[in-house]
Short mmCIF file of C-alpha atoms in Angstrom, two decimals:
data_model
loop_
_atom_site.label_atom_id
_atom_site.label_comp_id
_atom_site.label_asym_id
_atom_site.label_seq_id
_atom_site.Cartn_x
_atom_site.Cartn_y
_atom_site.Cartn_z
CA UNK A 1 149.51 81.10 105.02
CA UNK A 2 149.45 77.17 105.11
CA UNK A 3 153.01 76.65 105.16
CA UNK A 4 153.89 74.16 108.05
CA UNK A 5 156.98 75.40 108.02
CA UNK A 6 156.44 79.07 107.87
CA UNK A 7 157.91 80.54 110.98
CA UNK A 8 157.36 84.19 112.43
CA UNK A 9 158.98 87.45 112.55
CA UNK A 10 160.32 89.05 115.87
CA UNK A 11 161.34 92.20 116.42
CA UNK A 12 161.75 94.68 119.81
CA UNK A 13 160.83 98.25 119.39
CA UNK A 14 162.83 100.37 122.42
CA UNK A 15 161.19 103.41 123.59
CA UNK A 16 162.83 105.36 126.11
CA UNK A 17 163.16 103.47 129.24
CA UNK A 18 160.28 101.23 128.50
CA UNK A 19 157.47 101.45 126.25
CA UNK A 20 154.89 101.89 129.26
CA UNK A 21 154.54 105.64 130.90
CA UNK A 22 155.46 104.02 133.81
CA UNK A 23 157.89 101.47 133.33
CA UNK A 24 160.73 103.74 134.32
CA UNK A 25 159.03 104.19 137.93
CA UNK A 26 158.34 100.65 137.94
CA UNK A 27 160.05 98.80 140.97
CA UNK A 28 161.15 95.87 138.84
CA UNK A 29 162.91 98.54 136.33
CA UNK A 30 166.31 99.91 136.38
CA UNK A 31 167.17 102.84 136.62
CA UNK A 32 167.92 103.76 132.80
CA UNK A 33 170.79 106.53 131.49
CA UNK A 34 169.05 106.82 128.03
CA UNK A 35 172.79 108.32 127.12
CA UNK A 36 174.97 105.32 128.15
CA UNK A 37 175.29 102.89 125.56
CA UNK A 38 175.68 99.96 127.12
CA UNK A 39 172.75 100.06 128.49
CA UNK A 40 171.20 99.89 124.82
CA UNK A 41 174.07 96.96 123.71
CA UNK A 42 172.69 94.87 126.28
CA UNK A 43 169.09 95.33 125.28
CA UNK A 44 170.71 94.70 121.61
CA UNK A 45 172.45 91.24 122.91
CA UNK A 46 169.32 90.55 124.55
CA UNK A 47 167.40 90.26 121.73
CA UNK A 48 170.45 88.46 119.77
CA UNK A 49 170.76 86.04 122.19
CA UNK A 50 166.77 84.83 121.53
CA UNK A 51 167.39 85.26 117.99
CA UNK A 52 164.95 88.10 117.55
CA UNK A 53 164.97 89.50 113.51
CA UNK A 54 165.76 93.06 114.70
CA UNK A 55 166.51 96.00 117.11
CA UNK A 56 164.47 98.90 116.57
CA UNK A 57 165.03 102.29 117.46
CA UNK A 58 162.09 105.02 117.20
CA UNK A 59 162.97 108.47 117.09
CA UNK A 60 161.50 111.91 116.47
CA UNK A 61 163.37 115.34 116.17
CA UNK A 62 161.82 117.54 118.75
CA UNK A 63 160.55 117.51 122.04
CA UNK A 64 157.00 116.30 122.71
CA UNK A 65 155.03 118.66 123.76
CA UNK A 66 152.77 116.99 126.58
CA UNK A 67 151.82 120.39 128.01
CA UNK A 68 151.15 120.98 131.87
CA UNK A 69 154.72 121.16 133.81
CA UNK A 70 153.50 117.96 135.99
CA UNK A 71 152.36 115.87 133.84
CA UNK A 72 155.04 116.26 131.34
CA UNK A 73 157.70 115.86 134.25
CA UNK A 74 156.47 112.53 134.96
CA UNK A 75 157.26 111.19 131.45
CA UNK A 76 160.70 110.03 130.46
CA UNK A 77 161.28 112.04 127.54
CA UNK A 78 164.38 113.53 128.59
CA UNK A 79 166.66 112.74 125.81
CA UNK A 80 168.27 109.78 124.37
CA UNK A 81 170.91 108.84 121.84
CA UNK A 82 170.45 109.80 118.11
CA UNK A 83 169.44 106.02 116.53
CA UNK A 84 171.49 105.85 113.38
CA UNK A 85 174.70 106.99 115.33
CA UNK A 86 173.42 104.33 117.88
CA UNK A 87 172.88 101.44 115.68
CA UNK A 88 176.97 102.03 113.84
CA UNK A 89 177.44 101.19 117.40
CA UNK A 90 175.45 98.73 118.46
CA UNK A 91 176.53 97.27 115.00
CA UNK A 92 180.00 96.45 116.56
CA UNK A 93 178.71 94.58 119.51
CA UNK A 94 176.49 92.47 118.12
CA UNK A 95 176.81 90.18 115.07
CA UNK A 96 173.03 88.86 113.50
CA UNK A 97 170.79 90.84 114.79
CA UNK A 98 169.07 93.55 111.99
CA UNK A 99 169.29 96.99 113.41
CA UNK A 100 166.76 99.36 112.00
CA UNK A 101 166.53 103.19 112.93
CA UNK A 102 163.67 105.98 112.27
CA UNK A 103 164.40 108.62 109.82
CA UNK A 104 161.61 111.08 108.52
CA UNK A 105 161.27 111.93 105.04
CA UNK A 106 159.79 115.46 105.81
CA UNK A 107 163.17 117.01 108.15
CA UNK A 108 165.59 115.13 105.77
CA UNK A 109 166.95 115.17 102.24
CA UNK A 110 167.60 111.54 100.04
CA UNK A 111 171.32 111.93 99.91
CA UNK A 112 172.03 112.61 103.21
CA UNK A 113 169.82 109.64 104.39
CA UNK A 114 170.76 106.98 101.76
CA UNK A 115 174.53 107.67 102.60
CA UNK A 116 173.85 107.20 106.46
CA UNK A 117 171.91 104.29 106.41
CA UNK A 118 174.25 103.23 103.35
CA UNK A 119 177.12 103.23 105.97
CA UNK A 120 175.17 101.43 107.99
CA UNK A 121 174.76 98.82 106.58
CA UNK A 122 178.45 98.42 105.26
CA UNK A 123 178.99 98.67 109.41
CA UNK A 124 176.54 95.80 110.43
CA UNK A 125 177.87 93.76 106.82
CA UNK A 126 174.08 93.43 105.86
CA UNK A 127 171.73 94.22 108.90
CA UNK A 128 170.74 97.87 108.72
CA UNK A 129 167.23 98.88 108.01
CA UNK A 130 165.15 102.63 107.55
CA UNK A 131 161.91 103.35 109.09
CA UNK A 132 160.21 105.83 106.70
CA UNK A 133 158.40 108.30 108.41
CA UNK A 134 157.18 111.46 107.41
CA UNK A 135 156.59 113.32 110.78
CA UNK A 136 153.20 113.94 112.88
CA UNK A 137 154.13 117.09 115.14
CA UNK A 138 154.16 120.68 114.69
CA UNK A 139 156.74 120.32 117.50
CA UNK A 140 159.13 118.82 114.85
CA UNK A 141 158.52 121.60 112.25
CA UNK A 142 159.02 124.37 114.74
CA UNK A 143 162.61 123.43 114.90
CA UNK A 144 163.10 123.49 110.85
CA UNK A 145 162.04 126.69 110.49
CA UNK A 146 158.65 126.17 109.62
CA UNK A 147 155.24 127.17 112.16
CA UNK A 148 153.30 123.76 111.55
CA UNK A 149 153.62 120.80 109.83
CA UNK A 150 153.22 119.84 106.19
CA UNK A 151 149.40 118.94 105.23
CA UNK A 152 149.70 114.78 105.62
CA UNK A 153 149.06 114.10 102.11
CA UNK A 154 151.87 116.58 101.30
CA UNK A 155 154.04 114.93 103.35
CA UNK A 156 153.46 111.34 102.09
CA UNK A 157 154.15 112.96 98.52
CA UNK A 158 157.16 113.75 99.37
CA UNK A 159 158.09 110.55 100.90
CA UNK A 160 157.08 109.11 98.18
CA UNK A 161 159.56 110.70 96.12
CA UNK A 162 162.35 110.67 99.09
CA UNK A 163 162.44 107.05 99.61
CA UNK A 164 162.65 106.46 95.17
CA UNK A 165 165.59 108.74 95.06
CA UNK A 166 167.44 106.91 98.30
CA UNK A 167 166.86 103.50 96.69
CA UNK A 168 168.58 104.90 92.67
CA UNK A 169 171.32 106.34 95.12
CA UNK A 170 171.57 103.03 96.56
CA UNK A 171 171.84 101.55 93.02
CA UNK A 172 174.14 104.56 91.78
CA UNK A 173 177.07 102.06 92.54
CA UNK A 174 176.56 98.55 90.78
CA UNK A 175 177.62 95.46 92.50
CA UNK A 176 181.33 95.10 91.66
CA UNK A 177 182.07 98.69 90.61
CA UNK A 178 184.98 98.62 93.36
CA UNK A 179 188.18 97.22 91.48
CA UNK A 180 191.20 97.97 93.42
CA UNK A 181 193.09 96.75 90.41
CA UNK A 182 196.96 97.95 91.90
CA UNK A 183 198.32 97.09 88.70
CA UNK A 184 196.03 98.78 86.05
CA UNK A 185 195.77 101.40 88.27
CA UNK A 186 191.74 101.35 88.45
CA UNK A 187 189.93 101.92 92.02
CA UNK A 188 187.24 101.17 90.36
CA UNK A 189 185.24 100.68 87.01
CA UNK A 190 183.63 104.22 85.93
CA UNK A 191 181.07 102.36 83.43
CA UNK A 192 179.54 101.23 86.51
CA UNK A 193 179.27 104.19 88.28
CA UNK A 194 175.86 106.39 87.37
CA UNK A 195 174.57 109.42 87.94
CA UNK A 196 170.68 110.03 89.08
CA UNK A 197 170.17 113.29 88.08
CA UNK A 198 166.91 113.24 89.67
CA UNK A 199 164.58 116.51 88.87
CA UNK A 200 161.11 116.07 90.86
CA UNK A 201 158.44 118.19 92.85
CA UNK A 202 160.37 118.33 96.11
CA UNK A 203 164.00 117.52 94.92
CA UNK A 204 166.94 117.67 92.69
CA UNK A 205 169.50 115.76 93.34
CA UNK A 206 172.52 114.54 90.80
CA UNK A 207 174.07 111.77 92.65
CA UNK A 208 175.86 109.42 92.49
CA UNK A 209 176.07 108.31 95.80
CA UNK A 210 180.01 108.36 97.91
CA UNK A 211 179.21 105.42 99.29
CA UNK A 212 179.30 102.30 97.83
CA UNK A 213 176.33 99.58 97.21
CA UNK A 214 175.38 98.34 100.33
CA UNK A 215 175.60 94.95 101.13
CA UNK A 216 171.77 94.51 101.02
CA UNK A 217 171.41 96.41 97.87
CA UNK A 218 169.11 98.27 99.87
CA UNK A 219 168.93 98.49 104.06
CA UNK A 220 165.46 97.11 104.65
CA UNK A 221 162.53 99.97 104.31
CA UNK A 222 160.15 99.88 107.46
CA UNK A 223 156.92 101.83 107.26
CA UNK A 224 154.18 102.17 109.69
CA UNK A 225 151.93 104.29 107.91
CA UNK A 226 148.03 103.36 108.26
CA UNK A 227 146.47 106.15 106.47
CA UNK A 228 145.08 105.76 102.66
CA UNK A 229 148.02 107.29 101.55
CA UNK A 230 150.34 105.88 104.24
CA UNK A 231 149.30 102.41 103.09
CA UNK A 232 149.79 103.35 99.63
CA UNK A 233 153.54 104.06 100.60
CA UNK A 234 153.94 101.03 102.24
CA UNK A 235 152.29 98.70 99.80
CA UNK A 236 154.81 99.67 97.22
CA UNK A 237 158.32 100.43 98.62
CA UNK A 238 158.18 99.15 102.12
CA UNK A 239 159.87 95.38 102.96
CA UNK A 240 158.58 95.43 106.54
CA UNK A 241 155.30 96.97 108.13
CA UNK A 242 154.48 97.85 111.61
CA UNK A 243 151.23 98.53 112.88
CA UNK A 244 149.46 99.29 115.70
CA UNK A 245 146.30 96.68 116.18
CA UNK A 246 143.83 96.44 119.03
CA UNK A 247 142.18 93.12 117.95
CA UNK A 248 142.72 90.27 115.75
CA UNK A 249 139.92 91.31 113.88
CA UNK A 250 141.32 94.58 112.83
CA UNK A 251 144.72 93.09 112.20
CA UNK A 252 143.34 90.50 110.01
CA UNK A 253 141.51 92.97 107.83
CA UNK A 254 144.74 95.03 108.00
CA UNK A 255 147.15 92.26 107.11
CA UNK A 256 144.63 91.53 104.25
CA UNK A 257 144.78 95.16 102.98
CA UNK A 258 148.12 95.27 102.84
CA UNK A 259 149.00 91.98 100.83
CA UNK A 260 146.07 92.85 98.52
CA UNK A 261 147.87 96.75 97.82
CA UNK A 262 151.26 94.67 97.28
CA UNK A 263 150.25 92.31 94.14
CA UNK A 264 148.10 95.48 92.92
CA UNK A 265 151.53 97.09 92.67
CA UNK A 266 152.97 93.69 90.77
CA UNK A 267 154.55 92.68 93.95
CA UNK A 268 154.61 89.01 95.74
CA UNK A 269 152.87 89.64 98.92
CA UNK A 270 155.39 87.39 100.63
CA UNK A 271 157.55 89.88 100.36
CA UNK A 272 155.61 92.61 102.40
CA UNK A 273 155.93 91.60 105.90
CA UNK A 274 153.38 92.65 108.72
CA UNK A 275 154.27 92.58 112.09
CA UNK A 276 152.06 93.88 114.79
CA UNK A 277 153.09 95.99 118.38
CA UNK A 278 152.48 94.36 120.87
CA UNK A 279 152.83 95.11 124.95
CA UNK A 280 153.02 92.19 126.63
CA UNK A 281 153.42 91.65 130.44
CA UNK A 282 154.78 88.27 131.28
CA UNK A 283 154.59 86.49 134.94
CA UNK A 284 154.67 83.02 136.21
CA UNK A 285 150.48 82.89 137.52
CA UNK A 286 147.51 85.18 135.17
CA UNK A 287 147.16 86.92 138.79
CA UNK A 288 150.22 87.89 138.88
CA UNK A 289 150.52 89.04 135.38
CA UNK A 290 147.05 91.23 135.94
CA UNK A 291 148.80 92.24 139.59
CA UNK A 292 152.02 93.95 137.45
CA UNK A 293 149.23 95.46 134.89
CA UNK A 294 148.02 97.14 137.53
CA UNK A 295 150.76 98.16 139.42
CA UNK A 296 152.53 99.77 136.43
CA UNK A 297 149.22 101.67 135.93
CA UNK A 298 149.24 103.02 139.09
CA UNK A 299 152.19 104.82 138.38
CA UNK A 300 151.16 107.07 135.79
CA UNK A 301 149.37 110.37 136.93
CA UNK A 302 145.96 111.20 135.30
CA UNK A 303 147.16 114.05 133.89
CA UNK A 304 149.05 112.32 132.04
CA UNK A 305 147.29 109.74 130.48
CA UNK A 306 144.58 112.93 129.60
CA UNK A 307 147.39 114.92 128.06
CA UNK A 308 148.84 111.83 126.01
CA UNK A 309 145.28 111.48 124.98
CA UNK A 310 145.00 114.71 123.86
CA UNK A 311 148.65 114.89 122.02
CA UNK A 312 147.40 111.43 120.24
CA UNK A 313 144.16 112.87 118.66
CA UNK A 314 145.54 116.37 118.47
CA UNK A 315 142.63 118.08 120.04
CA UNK A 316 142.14 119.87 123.56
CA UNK A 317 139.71 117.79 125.82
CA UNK A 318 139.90 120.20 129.08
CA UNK A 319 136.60 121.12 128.03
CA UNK A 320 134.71 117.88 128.68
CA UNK A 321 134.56 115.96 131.63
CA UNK A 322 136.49 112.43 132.29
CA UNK A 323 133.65 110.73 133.18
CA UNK A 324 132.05 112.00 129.43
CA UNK A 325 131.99 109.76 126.63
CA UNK A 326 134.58 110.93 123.48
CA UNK A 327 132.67 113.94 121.38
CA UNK A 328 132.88 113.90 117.25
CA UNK A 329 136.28 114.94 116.36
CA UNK A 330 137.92 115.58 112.90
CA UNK A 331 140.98 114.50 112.16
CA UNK A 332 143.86 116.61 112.63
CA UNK A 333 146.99 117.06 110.06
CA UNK A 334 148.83 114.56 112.30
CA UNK A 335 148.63 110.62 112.89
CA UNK A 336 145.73 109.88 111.43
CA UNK A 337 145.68 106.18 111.62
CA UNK A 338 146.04 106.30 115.06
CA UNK A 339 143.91 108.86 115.68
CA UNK A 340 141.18 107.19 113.75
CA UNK A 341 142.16 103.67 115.75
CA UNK A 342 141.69 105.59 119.09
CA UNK A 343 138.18 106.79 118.30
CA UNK A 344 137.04 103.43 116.58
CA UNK A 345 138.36 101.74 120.37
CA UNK A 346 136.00 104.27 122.46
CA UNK A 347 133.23 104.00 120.47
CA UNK A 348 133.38 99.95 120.12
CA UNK A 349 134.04 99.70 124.09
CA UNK A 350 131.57 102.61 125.30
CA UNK A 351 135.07 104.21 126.86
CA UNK A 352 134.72 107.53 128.93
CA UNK A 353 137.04 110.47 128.49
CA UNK A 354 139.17 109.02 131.24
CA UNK A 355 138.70 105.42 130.68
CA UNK A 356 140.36 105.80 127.32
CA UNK A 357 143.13 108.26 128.48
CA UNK A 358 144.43 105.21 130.14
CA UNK A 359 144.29 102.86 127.61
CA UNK A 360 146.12 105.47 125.09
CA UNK A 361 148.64 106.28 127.67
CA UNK A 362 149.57 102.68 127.34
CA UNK A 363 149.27 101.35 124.35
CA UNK A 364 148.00 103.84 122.07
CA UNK A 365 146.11 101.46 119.60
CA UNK A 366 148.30 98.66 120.06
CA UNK A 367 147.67 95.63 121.66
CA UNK A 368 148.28 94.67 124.86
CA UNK A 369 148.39 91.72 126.91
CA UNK A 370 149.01 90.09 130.94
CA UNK A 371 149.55 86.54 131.52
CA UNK A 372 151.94 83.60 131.63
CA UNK A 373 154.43 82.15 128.94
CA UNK A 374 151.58 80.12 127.69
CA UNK A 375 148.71 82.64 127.23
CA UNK A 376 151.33 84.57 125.45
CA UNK A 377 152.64 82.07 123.14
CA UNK A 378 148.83 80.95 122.77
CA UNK A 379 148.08 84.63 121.85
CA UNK A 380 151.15 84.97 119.30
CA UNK A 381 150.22 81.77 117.63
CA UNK A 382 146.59 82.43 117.10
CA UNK A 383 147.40 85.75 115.37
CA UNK A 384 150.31 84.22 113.10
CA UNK A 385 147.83 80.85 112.08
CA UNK A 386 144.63 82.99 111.36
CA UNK A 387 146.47 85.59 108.98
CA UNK A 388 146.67 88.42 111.43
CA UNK A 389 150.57 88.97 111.33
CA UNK A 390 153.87 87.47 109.76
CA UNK A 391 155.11 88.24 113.38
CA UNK A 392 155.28 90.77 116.59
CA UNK A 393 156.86 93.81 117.44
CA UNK A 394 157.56 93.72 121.20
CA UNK A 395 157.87 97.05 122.98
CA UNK A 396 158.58 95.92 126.36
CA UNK A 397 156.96 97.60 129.16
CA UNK A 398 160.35 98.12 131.29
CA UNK A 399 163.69 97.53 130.86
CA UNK A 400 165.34 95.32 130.67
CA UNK A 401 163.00 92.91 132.23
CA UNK A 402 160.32 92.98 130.25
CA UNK A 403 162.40 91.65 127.15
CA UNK A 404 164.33 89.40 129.56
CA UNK A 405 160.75 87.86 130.28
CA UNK A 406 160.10 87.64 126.99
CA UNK A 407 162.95 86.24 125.40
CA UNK A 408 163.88 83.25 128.35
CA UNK A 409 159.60 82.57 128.93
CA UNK A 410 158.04 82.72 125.43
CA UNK A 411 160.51 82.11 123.09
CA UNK A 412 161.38 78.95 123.68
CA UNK A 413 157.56 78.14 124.02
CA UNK A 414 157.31 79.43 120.22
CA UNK A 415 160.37 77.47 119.40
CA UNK A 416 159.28 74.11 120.90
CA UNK A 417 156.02 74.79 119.05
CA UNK A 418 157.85 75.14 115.58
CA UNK A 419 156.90 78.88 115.13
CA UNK A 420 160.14 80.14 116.08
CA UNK A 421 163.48 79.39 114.48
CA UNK A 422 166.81 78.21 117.08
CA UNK A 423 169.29 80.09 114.77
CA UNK A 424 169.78 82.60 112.59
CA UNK A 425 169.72 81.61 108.54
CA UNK A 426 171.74 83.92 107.05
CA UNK A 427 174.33 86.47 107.38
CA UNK A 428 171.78 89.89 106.45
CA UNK A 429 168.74 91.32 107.48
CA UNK A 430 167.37 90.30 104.38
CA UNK A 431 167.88 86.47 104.33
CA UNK A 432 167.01 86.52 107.93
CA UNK A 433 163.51 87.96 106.71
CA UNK A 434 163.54 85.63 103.84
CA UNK A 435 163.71 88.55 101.25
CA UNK A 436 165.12 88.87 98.22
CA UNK A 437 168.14 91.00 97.16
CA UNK A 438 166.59 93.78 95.00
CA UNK A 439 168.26 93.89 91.22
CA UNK A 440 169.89 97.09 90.89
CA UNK A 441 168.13 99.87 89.14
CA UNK A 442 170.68 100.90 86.60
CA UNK A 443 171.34 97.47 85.95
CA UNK A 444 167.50 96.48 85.01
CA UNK A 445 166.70 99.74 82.84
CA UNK A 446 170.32 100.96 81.23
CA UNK A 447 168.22 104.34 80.05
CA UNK A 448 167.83 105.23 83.80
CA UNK A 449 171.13 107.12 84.98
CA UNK A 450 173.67 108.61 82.82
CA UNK A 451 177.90 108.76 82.76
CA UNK A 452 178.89 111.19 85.84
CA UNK A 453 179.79 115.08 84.79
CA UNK A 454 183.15 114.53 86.44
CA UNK A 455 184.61 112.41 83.73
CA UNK A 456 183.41 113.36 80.87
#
């Protein structure tokens, strides 16, 4: 934490056509085709161009269910591209940036997922990355044959498990395993070639991989889990953590949790990296800033911000009024973090049914924040020097502007200050992040794998 010469992580979260309910209605917006890709490659160049550490594409695999036909018409959740077969694209067009896509643990299986984001990362020569998630909505289970979700803890088991076997598929190939000797007539050397054959609770899978190593060793493993057991996950397989923070406070006690769970699991905390979300609206004058606030509020319909509210903490408010303060709620089998961070944020602020319907709609339990380049940078700066973050993820309110803002106003504030780099260090994800290569599995413990079936 007292390295001078420590700088900060930046990354850009996309949702949709802005991260803000209304930033697709938004007059200083344009109007978005979530389908055409180059609308995403110039986000993606965007971000390159102010030498942000990565591109990051959230995803789920269902269709929110916001219910009330209004309210859920005035959202923008009409569809976009599938992320990993976005980022082997955006992978073409760009050349440093790290390009990091959601996968869930619970609507997946290991091979399937180490061998996509595998390919990745042989695509981007270095820069791919996996958020680990393990899936909030019953909307997502409906559409793998199941009614509801699995329990949360059930779910984090699992991942547990998932994200072990993707990292020994990973490893299945050792570095140098691909010969191409022409004139011994070897592809490759079979002694370095192993076979998992994993047996667990949730899966069985024999391996090895058909791809080979990546050029990471491993894609970079996000996770955003805030739960006890979510944390847990994080602490001991994740390279790079976002969370969702309301106050520096919080993040700081966060931040502190999180390096603490790292050396308990014999890991250097350096190597766990926190980065905040952040919302951030950017103008010339604080008036103006608070003017765009407000006008981008505007533009989201109550019933809305009530249903979003109720979606986040999973329980149906339509029997209390707005102007009531939040009742004692349990927490449901979905996010609980956030549900948990929502609750803790009426309760500190004394926030009515509706008052806080609009501040979810928003943000959720991120943080948020109006005002010029300055204020901004200011803001940044005090939450990387006090040991609240290693760095931000921006999820701009509209696009493109709001990164455009962002990336031409602040960034060269940070990087005049000395908390930003000018270029890019290295050629991967991972010495971009300052992280170490992992040693491969098989290598380190010989009894792990054994000779593949097929040549024996």
């Amino acid at each position: 934490m007292t390295d001078p010469n420590r700088k900060m992580i930046l990354a850009t979260f996309i949702h949709n056509s802005g991260a803000h309910p209304g930033g697709w209605r938004y007059p200083g917006a344009e109007a978005v085709d979530q389908h055409d890709f180059q609308h995403y490659a110039h986000i993606a160049q965007t971000a390159e161009r102010g030498k942000m550490h990565c591109y990051f594409s959230g995803d789920s695999v269902g269709f929110p269910q916001i219910s009330g036909k209004d309210a859920f018409a005035a959202t923008d959740y009409a569809g976009k591209l599938e992320p990993t077969t976005l980022l082997a694209a955006l992978a073409v067009v760009t050349k440093h940036i790290g390009l990091i896509a959601t996968a869930s643990t619970t609507y997946n299986d290991p091979y399937s997922i180490a061998r996509r984001f595998a390919s990745i990362d042989h695509i981007s020569k270095g820069r791919g990355g996996w958020n680990v998630v393990t899936s909030a909505g019953d909307n997502e289970a409906r559409n793998f044959g199941r009614d509801a979700n699995m329990d949360h803890d059930d779910r984090y088991a699992r991942a547990e498990e998932f994200v072990d076997v993707v990292k020994n598929l990973w490893d299945s190939w050792e570095d140098g395993a691909i010969l191409r000797d022409r004139a011994a007539g070897r592809y490759f050397d079979t002694d370095r070639v192993h076979q998992l054959d994993h047996v667990g609770k949730f899966f069985k899978v024999a391996g090895p991989l058909n791809v080979n190593r990546p050029p990471q060793g491993h894609p970079i493993i996000v996770q955003a889990g805030g739960s006890g057991v979510g944390r847990a996950l994080a602490a001991r397989t994740a390279d790079l953590i976002f969370t969702a923070q309301s106050t520096l406070e919080g993040a700081k006690t966060f931040y502190d949790d999180m390096k603490q769970r790292a050396v308990g699991f014999g890991r250097n905390p350096d190597h766990l990296l926190v980065i905040p979300s952040v919302q951030l609206m950017v103008r010339s004058t604080e008036r103006e800033a608070k003017l765009a606030e407000a006008e981008l509020l505007d533009l989201i319909p109550d019933a809305l911000a009530l249903r979003t509210l109720q979606l986040q903490l999973g329980v149906d408010l339509s029997g209390y009024a707005p102007d009531a303060m939040l009742p004692d709620l349990p927490l449901t089998n979905g996010g609980q973090w956030v549900q948990q961070q929502i609750v803790k944020m009426a309760r500190d602020e004394s926030l009515t049914i509706a008052q806080l319907a609009r501040r979810v709609v928003v943000s959720r339990a991120s943080f948020s924040l109006s005002g010029t380049p300055e204020q901004i940078a200011d803001m940044c700066e005090r939450w990387f020097r006090e040991g609240g973050a290693d760095g931000f993820s921006l999820s701009p309110n509209y696009l493109p502007g709001g990164l455009d803002d962002f990336v031409d106003q602040v960034i060269p504030i940070l990087q005049k200050r000395g908390l930003f780099r000018t270029e890019y260090e290295g050629a991967t994800l991972r010495e971009n992040l300052g992280l170490p290569r992992p040693e491969n599995a098989f290598v380190a413990n010989p009894a792990l794998g054994c000779e593949p079936t097929m040549w024996n």
